[in-house]
mmCIF file of C-alpha atoms and ligand atoms in Angstrom:
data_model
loop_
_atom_site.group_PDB
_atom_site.id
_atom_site.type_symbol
_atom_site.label_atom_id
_atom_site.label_comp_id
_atom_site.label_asym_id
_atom_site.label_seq_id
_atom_site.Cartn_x
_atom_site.Cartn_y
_atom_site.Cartn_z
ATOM 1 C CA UNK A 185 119.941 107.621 98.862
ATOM 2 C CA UNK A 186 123.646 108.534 99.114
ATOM 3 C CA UNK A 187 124.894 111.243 101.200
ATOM 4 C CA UNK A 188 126.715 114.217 100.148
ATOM 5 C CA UNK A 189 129.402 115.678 102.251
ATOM 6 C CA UNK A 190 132.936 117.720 101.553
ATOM 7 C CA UNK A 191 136.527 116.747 101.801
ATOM 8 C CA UNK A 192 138.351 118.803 104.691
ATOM 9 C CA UNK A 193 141.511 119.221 106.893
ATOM 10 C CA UNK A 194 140.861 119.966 110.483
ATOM 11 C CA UNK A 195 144.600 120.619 111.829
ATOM 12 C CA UNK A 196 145.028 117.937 114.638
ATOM 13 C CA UNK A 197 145.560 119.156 118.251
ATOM 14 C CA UNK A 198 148.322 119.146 120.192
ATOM 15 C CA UNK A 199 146.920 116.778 122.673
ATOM 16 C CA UNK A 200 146.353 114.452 119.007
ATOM 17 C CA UNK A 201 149.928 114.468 117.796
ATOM 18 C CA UNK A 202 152.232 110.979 119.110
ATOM 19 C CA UNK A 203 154.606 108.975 117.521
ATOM 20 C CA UNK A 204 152.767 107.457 114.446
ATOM 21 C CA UNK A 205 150.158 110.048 114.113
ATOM 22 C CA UNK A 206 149.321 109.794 110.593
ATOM 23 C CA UNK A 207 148.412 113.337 108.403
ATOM 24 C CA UNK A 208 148.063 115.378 105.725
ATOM 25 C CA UNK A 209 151.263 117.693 106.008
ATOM 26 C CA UNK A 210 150.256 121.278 105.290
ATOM 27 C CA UNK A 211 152.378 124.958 105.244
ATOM 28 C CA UNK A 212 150.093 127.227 102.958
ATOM 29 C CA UNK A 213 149.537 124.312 100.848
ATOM 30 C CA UNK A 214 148.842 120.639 101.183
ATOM 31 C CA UNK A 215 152.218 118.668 100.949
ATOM 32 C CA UNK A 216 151.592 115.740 101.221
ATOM 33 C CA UNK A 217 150.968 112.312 103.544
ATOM 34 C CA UNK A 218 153.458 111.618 106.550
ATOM 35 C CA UNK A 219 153.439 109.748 109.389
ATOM 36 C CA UNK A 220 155.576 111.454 112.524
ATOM 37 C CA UNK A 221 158.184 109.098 113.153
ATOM 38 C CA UNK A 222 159.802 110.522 116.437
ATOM 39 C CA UNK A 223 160.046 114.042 118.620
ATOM 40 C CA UNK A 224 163.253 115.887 118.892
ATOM 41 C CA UNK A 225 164.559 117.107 122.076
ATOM 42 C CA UNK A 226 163.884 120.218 121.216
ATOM 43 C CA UNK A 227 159.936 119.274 120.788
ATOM 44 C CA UNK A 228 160.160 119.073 117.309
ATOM 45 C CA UNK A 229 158.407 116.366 115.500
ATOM 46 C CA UNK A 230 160.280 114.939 111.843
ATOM 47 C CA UNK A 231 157.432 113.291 109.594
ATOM 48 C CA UNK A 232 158.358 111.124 107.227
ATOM 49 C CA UNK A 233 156.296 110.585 103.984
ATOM 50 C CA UNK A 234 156.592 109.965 100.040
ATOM 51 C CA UNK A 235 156.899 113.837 99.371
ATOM 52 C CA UNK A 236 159.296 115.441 102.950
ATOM 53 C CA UNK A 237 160.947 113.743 105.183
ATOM 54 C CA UNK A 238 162.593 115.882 107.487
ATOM 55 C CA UNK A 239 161.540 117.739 111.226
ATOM 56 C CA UNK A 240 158.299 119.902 110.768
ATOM 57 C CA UNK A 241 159.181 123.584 109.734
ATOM 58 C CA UNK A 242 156.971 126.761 111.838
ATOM 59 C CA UNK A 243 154.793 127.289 109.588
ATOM 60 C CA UNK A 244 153.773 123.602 108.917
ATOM 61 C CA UNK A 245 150.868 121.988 110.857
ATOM 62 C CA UNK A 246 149.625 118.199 110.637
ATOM 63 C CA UNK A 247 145.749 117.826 109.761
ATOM 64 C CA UNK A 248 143.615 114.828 109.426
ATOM 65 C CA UNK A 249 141.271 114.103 106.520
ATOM 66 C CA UNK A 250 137.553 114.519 107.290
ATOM 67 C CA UNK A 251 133.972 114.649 105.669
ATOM 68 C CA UNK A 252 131.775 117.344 106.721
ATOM 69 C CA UNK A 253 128.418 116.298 107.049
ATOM 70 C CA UNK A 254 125.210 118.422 105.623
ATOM 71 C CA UNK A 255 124.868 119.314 109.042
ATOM 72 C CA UNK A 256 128.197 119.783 110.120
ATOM 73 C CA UNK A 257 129.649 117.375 111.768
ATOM 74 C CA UNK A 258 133.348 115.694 111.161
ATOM 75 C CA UNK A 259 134.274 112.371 110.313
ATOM 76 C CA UNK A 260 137.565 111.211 110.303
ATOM 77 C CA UNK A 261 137.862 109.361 106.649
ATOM 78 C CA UNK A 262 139.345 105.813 107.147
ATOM 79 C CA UNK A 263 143.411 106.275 106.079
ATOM 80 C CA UNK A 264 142.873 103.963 102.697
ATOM 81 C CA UNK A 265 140.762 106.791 101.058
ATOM 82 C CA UNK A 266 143.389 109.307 102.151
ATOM 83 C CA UNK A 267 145.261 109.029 98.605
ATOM 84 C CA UNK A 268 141.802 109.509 97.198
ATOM 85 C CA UNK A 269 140.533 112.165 99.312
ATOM 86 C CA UNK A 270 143.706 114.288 98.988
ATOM 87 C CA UNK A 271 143.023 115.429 95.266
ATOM 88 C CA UNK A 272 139.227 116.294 96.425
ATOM 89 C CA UNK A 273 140.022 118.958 99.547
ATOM 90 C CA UNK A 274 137.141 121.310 99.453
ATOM 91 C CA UNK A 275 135.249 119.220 97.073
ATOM 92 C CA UNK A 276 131.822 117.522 97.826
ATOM 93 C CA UNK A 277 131.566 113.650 97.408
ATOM 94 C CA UNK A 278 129.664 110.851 98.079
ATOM 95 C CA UNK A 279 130.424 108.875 101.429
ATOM 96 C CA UNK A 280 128.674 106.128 103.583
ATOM 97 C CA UNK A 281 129.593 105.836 107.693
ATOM 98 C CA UNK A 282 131.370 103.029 108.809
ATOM 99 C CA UNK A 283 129.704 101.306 111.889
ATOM 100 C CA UNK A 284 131.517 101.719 115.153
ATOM 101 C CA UNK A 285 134.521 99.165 115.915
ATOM 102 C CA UNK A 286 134.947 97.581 119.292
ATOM 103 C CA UNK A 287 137.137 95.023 119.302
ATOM 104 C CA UNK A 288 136.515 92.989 122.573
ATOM 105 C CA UNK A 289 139.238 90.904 124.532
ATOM 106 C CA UNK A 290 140.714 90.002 127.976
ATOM 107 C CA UNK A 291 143.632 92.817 128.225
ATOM 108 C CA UNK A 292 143.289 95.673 130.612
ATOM 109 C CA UNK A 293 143.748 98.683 128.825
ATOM 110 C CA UNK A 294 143.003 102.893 129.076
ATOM 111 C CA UNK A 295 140.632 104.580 126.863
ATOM 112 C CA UNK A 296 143.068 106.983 124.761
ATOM 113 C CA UNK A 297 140.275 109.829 124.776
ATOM 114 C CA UNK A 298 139.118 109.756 128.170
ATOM 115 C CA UNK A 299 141.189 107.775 130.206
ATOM 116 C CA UNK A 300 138.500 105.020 131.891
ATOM 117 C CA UNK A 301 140.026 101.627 132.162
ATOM 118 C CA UNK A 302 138.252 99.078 129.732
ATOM 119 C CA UNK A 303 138.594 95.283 128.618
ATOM 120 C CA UNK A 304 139.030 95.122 124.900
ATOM 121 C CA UNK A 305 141.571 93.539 122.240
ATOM 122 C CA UNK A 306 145.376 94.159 122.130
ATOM 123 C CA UNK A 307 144.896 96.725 119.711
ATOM 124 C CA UNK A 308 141.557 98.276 120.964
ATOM 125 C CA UNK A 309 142.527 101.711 121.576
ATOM 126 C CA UNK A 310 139.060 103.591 122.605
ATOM 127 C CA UNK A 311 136.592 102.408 125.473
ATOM 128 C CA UNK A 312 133.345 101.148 124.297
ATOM 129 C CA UNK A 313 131.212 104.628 124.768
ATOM 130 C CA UNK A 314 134.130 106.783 122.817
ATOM 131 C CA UNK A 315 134.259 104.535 119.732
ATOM 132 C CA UNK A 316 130.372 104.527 119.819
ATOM 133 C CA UNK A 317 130.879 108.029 119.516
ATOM 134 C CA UNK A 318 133.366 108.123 116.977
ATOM 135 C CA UNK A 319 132.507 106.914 113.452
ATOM 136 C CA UNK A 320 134.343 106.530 110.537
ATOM 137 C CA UNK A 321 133.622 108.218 106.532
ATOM 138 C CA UNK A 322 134.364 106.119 103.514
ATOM 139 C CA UNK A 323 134.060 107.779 100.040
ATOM 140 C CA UNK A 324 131.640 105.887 97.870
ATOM 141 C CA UNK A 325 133.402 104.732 94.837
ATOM 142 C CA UNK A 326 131.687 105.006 91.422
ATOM 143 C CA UNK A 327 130.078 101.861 90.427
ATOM 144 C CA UNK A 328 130.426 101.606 86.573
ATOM 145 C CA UNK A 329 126.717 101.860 85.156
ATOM 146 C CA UNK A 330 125.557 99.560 83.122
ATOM 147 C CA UNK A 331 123.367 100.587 80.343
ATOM 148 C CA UNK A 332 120.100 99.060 80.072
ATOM 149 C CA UNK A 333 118.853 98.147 76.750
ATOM 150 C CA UNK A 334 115.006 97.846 77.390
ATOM 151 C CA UNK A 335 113.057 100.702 76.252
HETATM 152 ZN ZN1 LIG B 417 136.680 106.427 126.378
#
């Protein structure tokens, strides 16, 4: 069984938006992939990306990828499938959940969603309940089928 679920940007939130935020650049139409690479003074972020480069105009918003679920819920898809997923906004395809990541390890850090302090990894960026909570969509790639010759 293979799930079905649809291609969608959700605009990020403020509160979501940092130096490095990776997303799908959008005015009244999807521009393309950018990463922010700094704020202005002014507030302003300037993306940078294969199709604009340059600070973010009014009318343009950042938005992440996601799979909506059958029953409605988000997943983020992981950022390798963004190139994929981009072409397929609005269209329904075939995905699979990735398990939860924790990576453990002696540093002290804060949970980026909800603040409680945590031991993890150097890079682990969630506490241990959040990234339960969170889990990632990967598209399903088309196997090639094989043809089989018995009748
Ligand atoms: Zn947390």
């Amino acid at each position: 069984m293979s799930n079905l679920g649809r291609v969608c940007i959700v605009p990020y939130k403020p509160n979501e938006l940092s130096t490095g935020t990776k997303g799908i650049l959008c005015n009244n139409e999807v521009i393309g992939i950018v990463e922010i690479d700094h704020q202005t003074f002014s507030g302003h972020y300037c993306v940078t990306g294969d199709n604009y480069k340059d600070i973010m105009e009014e009318d343009m918003y950042l938005a992440g990828l996601y799979i909506k679920t059958e029953d409605k819920k988000l997943h983020l898809l992981i950022e390798s499938d963004w190139d994929i997923a981009i072409n397929k906004i609005n269209q329904d395809v075939k995905y699979k959940l990735l398990d939860p990541a924790f990576e453990d390890g002696g540093y002290h850090k804060l949970c980026v969603k909800c603040g409680a302090a945590f031991g993890g990894s150097k890079t682990q960026q969630l506490c241990m309940t959040c990234s339960s909570n969170i889990r990632f969509a990967k598209l399903q790639r088309k196997r090639p089928r094989i043809k089989s010759l018995n009748v």
